[in-house]
CSV table of C-alpha atoms and ligand atoms in Angstrom, one decimal:
chain,number,residue,atom,x,y,z
A,243,UNK,CA,78.0,128.6,105.8
A,244,UNK,CA,80.9,126.3,106.4
A,245,UNK,CA,83.0,126.5,103.3
A,246,UNK,CA,84.9,123.3,104.2
A,247,UNK,CA,81.8,121.2,103.8
A,248,UNK,CA,81.1,119.8,100.3
A,249,UNK,CA,78.0,121.2,98.7
A,250,UNK,CA,76.6,117.8,98.0
A,251,UNK,CA,77.5,114.6,99.9
A,252,UNK,CA,79.5,112.2,97.7
A,253,UNK,CA,77.2,109.8,95.9
A,254,UNK,CA,77.3,106.3,97.3
A,255,UNK,CA,78.9,104.0,94.7
A,256,UNK,CA,76.4,101.2,93.9
A,257,UNK,CA,77.8,97.7,94.2
A,258,UNK,CA,77.0,96.5,90.7
A,259,UNK,CA,77.0,92.7,90.4
A,260,UNK,CA,76.7,90.7,87.1
A,261,UNK,CA,74.4,87.7,87.0
A,262,UNK,CA,74.0,85.0,84.4
A,263,UNK,CA,71.2,82.5,83.6
A,264,UNK,CA,70.2,80.2,80.8
A,265,UNK,CA,67.6,81.4,78.4
A,266,UNK,CA,66.1,80.4,75.0
A,267,UNK,CA,65.8,83.2,72.4
A,268,UNK,CA,63.1,82.7,69.8
A,269,UNK,CA,65.6,83.6,67.1
A,270,UNK,CA,69.0,82.5,68.4
A,271,UNK,CA,68.1,79.5,70.5
A,272,UNK,CA,69.8,78.5,73.8
A,273,UNK,CA,72.0,81.2,75.2
A,274,UNK,CA,73.3,82.7,78.4
A,275,UNK,CA,71.6,85.8,79.4
A,276,UNK,CA,73.3,88.5,81.5
A,277,UNK,CA,71.8,90.8,84.0
A,278,UNK,CA,73.0,93.3,86.6
A,279,UNK,CA,71.9,94.1,90.1
A,280,UNK,CA,72.8,97.6,91.3
A,281,UNK,CA,73.0,96.7,95.0
A,282,UNK,CA,74.1,93.1,94.6
A,283,UNK,CA,70.9,91.4,95.6
A,284,UNK,CA,69.9,88.4,93.5
A,285,UNK,CA,66.2,89.4,93.8
A,286,UNK,CA,66.7,92.8,92.1
A,287,UNK,CA,68.4,91.7,88.8
A,288,UNK,CA,67.7,93.6,85.6
A,289,UNK,CA,68.0,91.0,82.8
A,290,UNK,CA,69.2,92.2,79.4
A,291,UNK,CA,67.6,89.6,77.1
A,292,UNK,CA,69.4,87.9,74.3
A,293,UNK,CA,72.8,89.6,73.7
A,294,UNK,CA,72.8,88.8,70.0
A,295,UNK,CA,69.3,90.3,69.6
A,296,UNK,CA,70.6,93.5,71.3
A,297,UNK,CA,73.6,93.7,69.0
A,298,UNK,CA,71.5,93.1,65.9
A,299,UNK,CA,69.1,95.9,67.0
A,300,UNK,CA,72.0,98.3,67.6
A,301,UNK,CA,73.5,97.4,64.2
A,302,UNK,CA,70.1,98.1,62.5
A,303,UNK,CA,69.8,101.4,64.2
A,304,UNK,CA,73.4,102.4,63.2
A,305,UNK,CA,72.7,101.3,59.6
A,306,UNK,CA,69.4,103.4,59.6
A,307,UNK,CA,71.4,106.4,60.9
A,308,UNK,CA,74.0,105.9,58.2
A,309,UNK,CA,71.4,105.9,55.5
A,310,UNK,CA,69.7,109.0,56.9
A,311,UNK,CA,73.1,110.8,57.1
A,312,UNK,CA,73.8,109.7,53.4
A,313,UNK,CA,70.3,111.0,52.4
A,314,UNK,CA,71.0,114.3,54.2
A,315,UNK,CA,74.3,114.6,52.4
A,316,UNK,CA,72.6,114.0,49.0
A,317,UNK,CA,70.0,116.6,49.9
A,318,UNK,CA,72.6,119.1,50.8
A,319,UNK,CA,74.3,118.5,47.4
A,320,UNK,CA,71.0,118.7,45.6
A,321,UNK,CA,70.0,122.0,47.2
A,322,UNK,CA,73.4,123.4,46.6
A,323,UNK,CA,73.1,122.5,42.9
A,324,UNK,CA,69.6,124.0,42.8
A,325,UNK,CA,71.0,127.3,44.2
A,326,UNK,CA,74.0,127.2,41.9
A,327,UNK,CA,72.2,128.6,38.8
A,328,UNK,CA,73.1,125.6,36.7
A,329,UNK,CA,70.2,125.3,34.2
A,330,UNK,CA,68.3,122.0,34.4
A,331,UNK,CA,69.2,121.2,30.8
A,332,UNK,CA,72.9,121.4,31.7
A,333,UNK,CA,72.9,119.1,34.7
A,334,UNK,CA,74.0,116.1,32.6
A,335,UNK,CA,77.2,117.7,31.5
A,336,UNK,CA,80.0,115.6,33.0
A,337,UNK,CA,83.4,114.1,32.2
A,338,UNK,CA,82.1,110.7,31.2
A,339,UNK,CA,79.9,112.1,28.4
A,340,UNK,CA,82.6,114.5,27.0
A,341,UNK,CA,84.2,112.9,24.0
A,342,UNK,CA,87.8,113.8,23.3
A,343,UNK,CA,89.0,112.9,19.9
A,344,UNK,CA,91.9,115.1,19.0
A,345,UNK,CA,95.1,115.6,21.1
A,346,UNK,CA,94.0,119.2,21.8
A,347,UNK,CA,90.6,118.1,23.0
A,348,UNK,CA,92.2,115.5,25.2
A,349,UNK,CA,94.5,118.2,26.7
A,350,UNK,CA,91.5,120.4,27.4
A,351,UNK,CA,89.6,117.6,29.1
A,352,UNK,CA,92.8,116.6,31.0
A,353,UNK,CA,93.2,120.2,32.4
A,354,UNK,CA,89.5,120.3,33.3
A,355,UNK,CA,89.7,116.9,35.0
A,356,UNK,CA,92.8,117.7,36.9
A,357,UNK,CA,91.3,121.0,38.1
A,358,UNK,CA,88.2,119.2,39.4
A,359,UNK,CA,90.2,116.4,41.1
A,360,UNK,CA,92.7,118.6,42.9
A,361,UNK,CA,90.4,121.4,43.6
A,362,UNK,CA,90.2,121.0,47.4
A,363,UNK,CA,93.8,120.5,48.0
A,364,UNK,CA,95.4,122.9,45.5
A,365,UNK,CA,93.1,125.1,43.5
A,366,UNK,CA,90.9,126.2,46.4
A,367,UNK,CA,93.8,127.3,48.6
A,368,UNK,CA,95.7,128.8,45.6
A,369,UNK,CA,92.7,130.6,44.1
A,370,UNK,CA,93.5,129.3,40.7
A,371,UNK,CA,91.8,130.6,37.6
A,372,UNK,CA,91.0,128.8,34.3
A,373,UNK,CA,90.2,130.5,31.0
A,374,UNK,CA,88.5,128.5,28.3
A,375,UNK,CA,88.6,130.5,25.0
A,376,UNK,CA,87.3,129.5,21.6
A,377,UNK,CA,84.4,129.4,19.2
A,378,UNK,CA,80.9,128.5,20.2
A,379,UNK,CA,80.0,124.8,20.3
A,380,UNK,CA,83.5,123.6,21.2
A,381,UNK,CA,82.5,122.3,24.6
A,382,UNK,CA,83.7,125.1,26.9
A,383,UNK,CA,80.5,125.2,28.9
A,384,UNK,CA,80.3,121.4,29.0
A,385,UNK,CA,83.7,121.0,30.6
A,386,UNK,CA,83.2,123.9,33.0
A,387,UNK,CA,79.9,122.4,34.2
A,388,UNK,CA,81.6,119.0,34.6
A,389,UNK,CA,84.2,120.7,36.8
A,390,UNK,CA,81.6,122.7,38.8
A,391,UNK,CA,79.3,119.8,39.5
A,392,UNK,CA,82.2,117.6,40.6
A,393,UNK,CA,83.5,120.4,42.9
A,394,UNK,CA,80.0,121.0,44.3
A,395,UNK,CA,79.9,117.6,46.0
A,396,UNK,CA,82.0,119.2,48.7
A,397,UNK,CA,82.1,123.0,48.0
A,398,UNK,CA,79.8,125.8,47.0
A,399,UNK,CA,79.7,126.9,43.4
A,400,UNK,CA,77.8,129.1,41.0
A,401,UNK,CA,77.3,129.2,37.2
A,402,UNK,CA,76.4,132.5,35.6
A,403,UNK,CA,76.8,134.1,32.2
A,404,UNK,CA,78.4,137.5,32.3
A,405,UNK,CA,75.2,139.3,31.4
A,406,UNK,CA,73.2,137.7,34.3
A,407,UNK,CA,76.0,138.6,36.7
A,408,UNK,CA,75.9,142.2,35.6
A,409,UNK,CA,72.1,142.2,35.8
A,410,UNK,CA,72.2,140.8,39.4
A,411,UNK,CA,74.5,143.6,40.5
A,412,UNK,CA,72.5,146.2,38.6
A,413,UNK,CA,69.3,145.0,40.2
A,414,UNK,CA,70.7,146.2,43.5
A,415,UNK,CA,70.7,149.8,42.2
A,416,UNK,CA,66.9,150.0,42.3
A,417,UNK,CA,65.4,151.8,45.2
A,418,UNK,CA,63.3,148.7,46.3
A,419,UNK,CA,66.1,146.2,45.9
A,420,UNK,CA,66.3,143.7,48.8
A,421,UNK,CA,70.1,143.2,48.5
A,422,UNK,CA,72.8,145.9,48.5
A,423,UNK,CA,75.4,146.0,45.8
A,424,UNK,CA,78.0,145.2,48.4
A,425,UNK,CA,76.2,142.1,49.5
A,426,UNK,CA,75.9,140.7,45.9
A,427,UNK,CA,79.5,141.6,45.0
A,428,UNK,CA,80.7,140.0,48.3
A,429,UNK,CA,78.8,136.8,47.6
A,430,UNK,CA,80.0,136.5,44.0
A,431,UNK,CA,83.5,137.8,44.8
A,432,UNK,CA,84.3,136.1,48.1
A,433,UNK,CA,81.7,133.7,49.5
A,434,UNK,CA,81.3,131.2,46.7
A,435,UNK,CA,84.1,128.6,46.4
A,436,UNK,CA,84.0,128.2,42.6
A,437,UNK,CA,82.5,130.7,40.3
A,438,UNK,CA,82.0,130.0,36.6
A,439,UNK,CA,81.4,133.0,34.4
A,440,UNK,CA,80.2,132.0,30.9
A,441,UNK,CA,79.7,134.0,27.7
A,442,UNK,CA,82.2,136.8,28.5
A,443,UNK,CA,82.4,139.1,25.6
A,444,UNK,CA,79.3,137.9,23.8
A,445,UNK,CA,77.8,141.3,24.2
A,446,UNK,CA,79.8,144.5,23.8
A,447,UNK,CA,80.3,145.8,27.4
A,448,UNK,CA,79.5,149.3,28.5
A,449,UNK,CA,81.7,151.0,31.0
A,450,UNK,CA,79.3,150.1,33.8
A,451,UNK,CA,79.3,146.5,32.9
A,452,UNK,CA,83.1,146.3,32.7
A,453,UNK,CA,83.3,147.9,36.1
A,454,UNK,CA,81.0,145.3,37.6
A,455,UNK,CA,83.0,142.4,36.1
A,456,UNK,CA,86.2,144.0,37.1
A,457,UNK,CA,84.9,144.4,40.7
A,458,UNK,CA,83.9,140.8,41.0
A,459,UNK,CA,87.1,139.4,39.3
A,460,UNK,CA,89.4,141.7,41.3
A,461,UNK,CA,87.8,140.6,44.5
A,462,UNK,CA,88.2,137.0,43.7
A,463,UNK,CA,91.8,137.6,42.8
A,464,UNK,CA,92.4,139.4,46.0
A,465,UNK,CA,90.6,136.9,48.2
A,466,UNK,CA,92.2,134.0,46.3
A,467,UNK,CA,88.9,132.5,45.2
A,468,UNK,CA,89.0,130.0,42.2
A,469,UNK,CA,87.3,131.2,39.1
A,470,UNK,CA,86.6,129.8,35.6
A,471,UNK,CA,86.1,132.2,32.7
A,472,UNK,CA,84.6,131.2,29.4
A,473,UNK,CA,84.8,133.4,26.4
A,474,UNK,CA,84.7,133.3,22.6
A,475,UNK,CA,87.2,136.2,22.6
A,476,UNK,CA,90.9,135.6,21.9
A,477,UNK,CA,93.6,136.8,24.3
A,478,UNK,CA,93.8,140.4,23.0
A,479,UNK,CA,90.0,140.6,22.7
A,480,UNK,CA,89.5,139.5,26.3
A,481,UNK,CA,92.2,142.0,27.4
A,482,UNK,CA,90.3,144.8,25.7
A,483,UNK,CA,87.0,143.7,27.1
A,484,UNK,CA,88.1,143.3,30.7
A,485,UNK,CA,90.8,145.9,30.7
A,486,UNK,CA,94.6,145.3,31.0
A,487,UNK,CA,94.8,145.7,34.7
A,488,UNK,CA,92.6,142.7,35.6
A,489,UNK,CA,94.0,140.7,32.6
A,490,UNK,CA,97.5,140.9,34.0
A,491,UNK,CA,96.2,139.5,37.3
A,492,UNK,CA,94.2,136.8,35.6
A,493,UNK,CA,97.2,135.7,33.4
A,494,UNK,CA,99.4,135.6,36.5
A,495,UNK,CA,97.2,132.9,38.0
A,496,UNK,CA,95.3,131.3,35.1
A,497,UNK,CA,95.7,128.3,33.0
A,498,UNK,CA,94.6,129.4,29.5
A,499,UNK,CA,93.1,126.6,27.4
A,500,UNK,CA,92.3,127.3,23.7
A,501,UNK,CA,89.3,125.5,22.3
A,502,UNK,CA,90.1,125.8,18.6
A,503,UNK,CA,88.4,122.9,17.0
A,504,UNK,CA,85.2,122.6,15.0
A,505,UNK,CA,81.8,123.1,16.7
A,506,UNK,CA,80.5,119.8,18.2
A,507,UNK,CA,76.9,120.7,17.2
A,508,UNK,CA,77.9,121.3,13.5
A,509,UNK,CA,79.9,118.1,13.4
A,510,UNK,CA,77.0,116.1,14.8
A,511,UNK,CA,74.7,117.3,12.1
Z,723,ADP,N1,83.6,116.9,23.1
Z,723,ADP,C1,82.3,116.8,23.4
Z,723,ADP,N2,81.8,115.7,23.8
Z,723,ADP,C2,80.4,115.6,24.0
Z,723,ADP,N3,79.6,116.6,23.9
Z,723,ADP,C3,80.1,117.8,23.5
Z,723,ADP,C4,81.5,118.0,23.2
Z,723,ADP,N4,81.7,119.3,22.9
Z,723,ADP,C5,80.5,119.9,22.9
Z,723,ADP,N5,79.5,119.0,23.3
Z,723,ADP,C6,78.1,119.3,23.4
Z,723,ADP,O1,77.8,120.2,22.4
Z,723,ADP,C7,76.9,121.2,22.8
Z,723,ADP,C8,77.6,122.6,22.8
Z,723,ADP,O2,78.7,122.6,23.7
Z,723,ADP,P1,79.0,123.7,24.7
Z,723,ADP,O3,79.7,123.2,25.9
Z,723,ADP,O4,77.7,124.5,25.0
Z,723,ADP,O5,79.9,124.6,23.8
Z,723,ADP,P2,80.5,126.1,24.1
Z,723,ADP,O6,80.3,126.4,25.5
Z,723,ADP,O7,81.9,126.0,23.7
Z,723,ADP,O8,79.8,127.0,23.2
Z,723,ADP,C9,76.5,120.8,24.2
Z,723,ADP,O9,75.3,120.1,24.2
Z,723,ADP,C10,77.7,119.9,24.7
Z,723,ADP,O10,77.3,119.0,25.7
Z,724,MG,MG1,79.0,127.9,26.2
Z,725,ZN,ZN1,68.2,86.5,70.1
């Protein structure tokens, strides 16, 4: 085989010529129609039809594509929220229906709002933590869910109470479990962008339970994954519950927000 010869002969460049003629479009009236002929002959012209009709058609197709893309995006958010563990009854918790009356409440709402708004650019890369501590009914879950649902427009998130988290890890200890402990701890500790752990300390933790919580929290600390902890324990109580080692790490990176006003439920009654 002669290596100097090209494998394929160079394609002959067609001599494309543009033609124009008068036409009347049913929609746009008298117009000039364009056409092309690949080899220049006036007898072989491919006419394009009304230019405006073609543009309109393309615009409609682009618009339809945009709508489909927007629908897909909404579906992605919707399926993310479904997988997030947020109970259906809590989906309406947002910033606009959180009422802040006292200065302390406004500060709590402000911290929460700032966390949600700057999540992508600062809290996600920094692996920030938030701790909401205070009595039941003071709106800790409400604000945490408002943050989570805002963040989940762009990122993955999960809402769990401490007991469910522990149960999920424990379930992997069964012989017929379909996930390993390592897989679950990795998902909770590393994969999910924002993890909210509610009801920490509601039940007295056994050593096993503390170890599981420690494992997940320590991983999130190490991997710089943002985490929100909700508890009705005070500082020393939380330290005793989770152990001093992890508390020091949490304190190092957390904004601690006290919720120390009256229960919203009781006030409403
Ligand atoms: N400041 C608030 N504005 C509007 N609703 C609130 C407020 N605080 C609490 N709630 C509502 O009161 C109920 C209890 O609040 P929740 O967030 O569950 O409290 P916590 O988690 O602190 O126990 C929820 O229905 C919540 O939406
Ligand atoms: Mg709560
Ligand atoms: Zn037309």
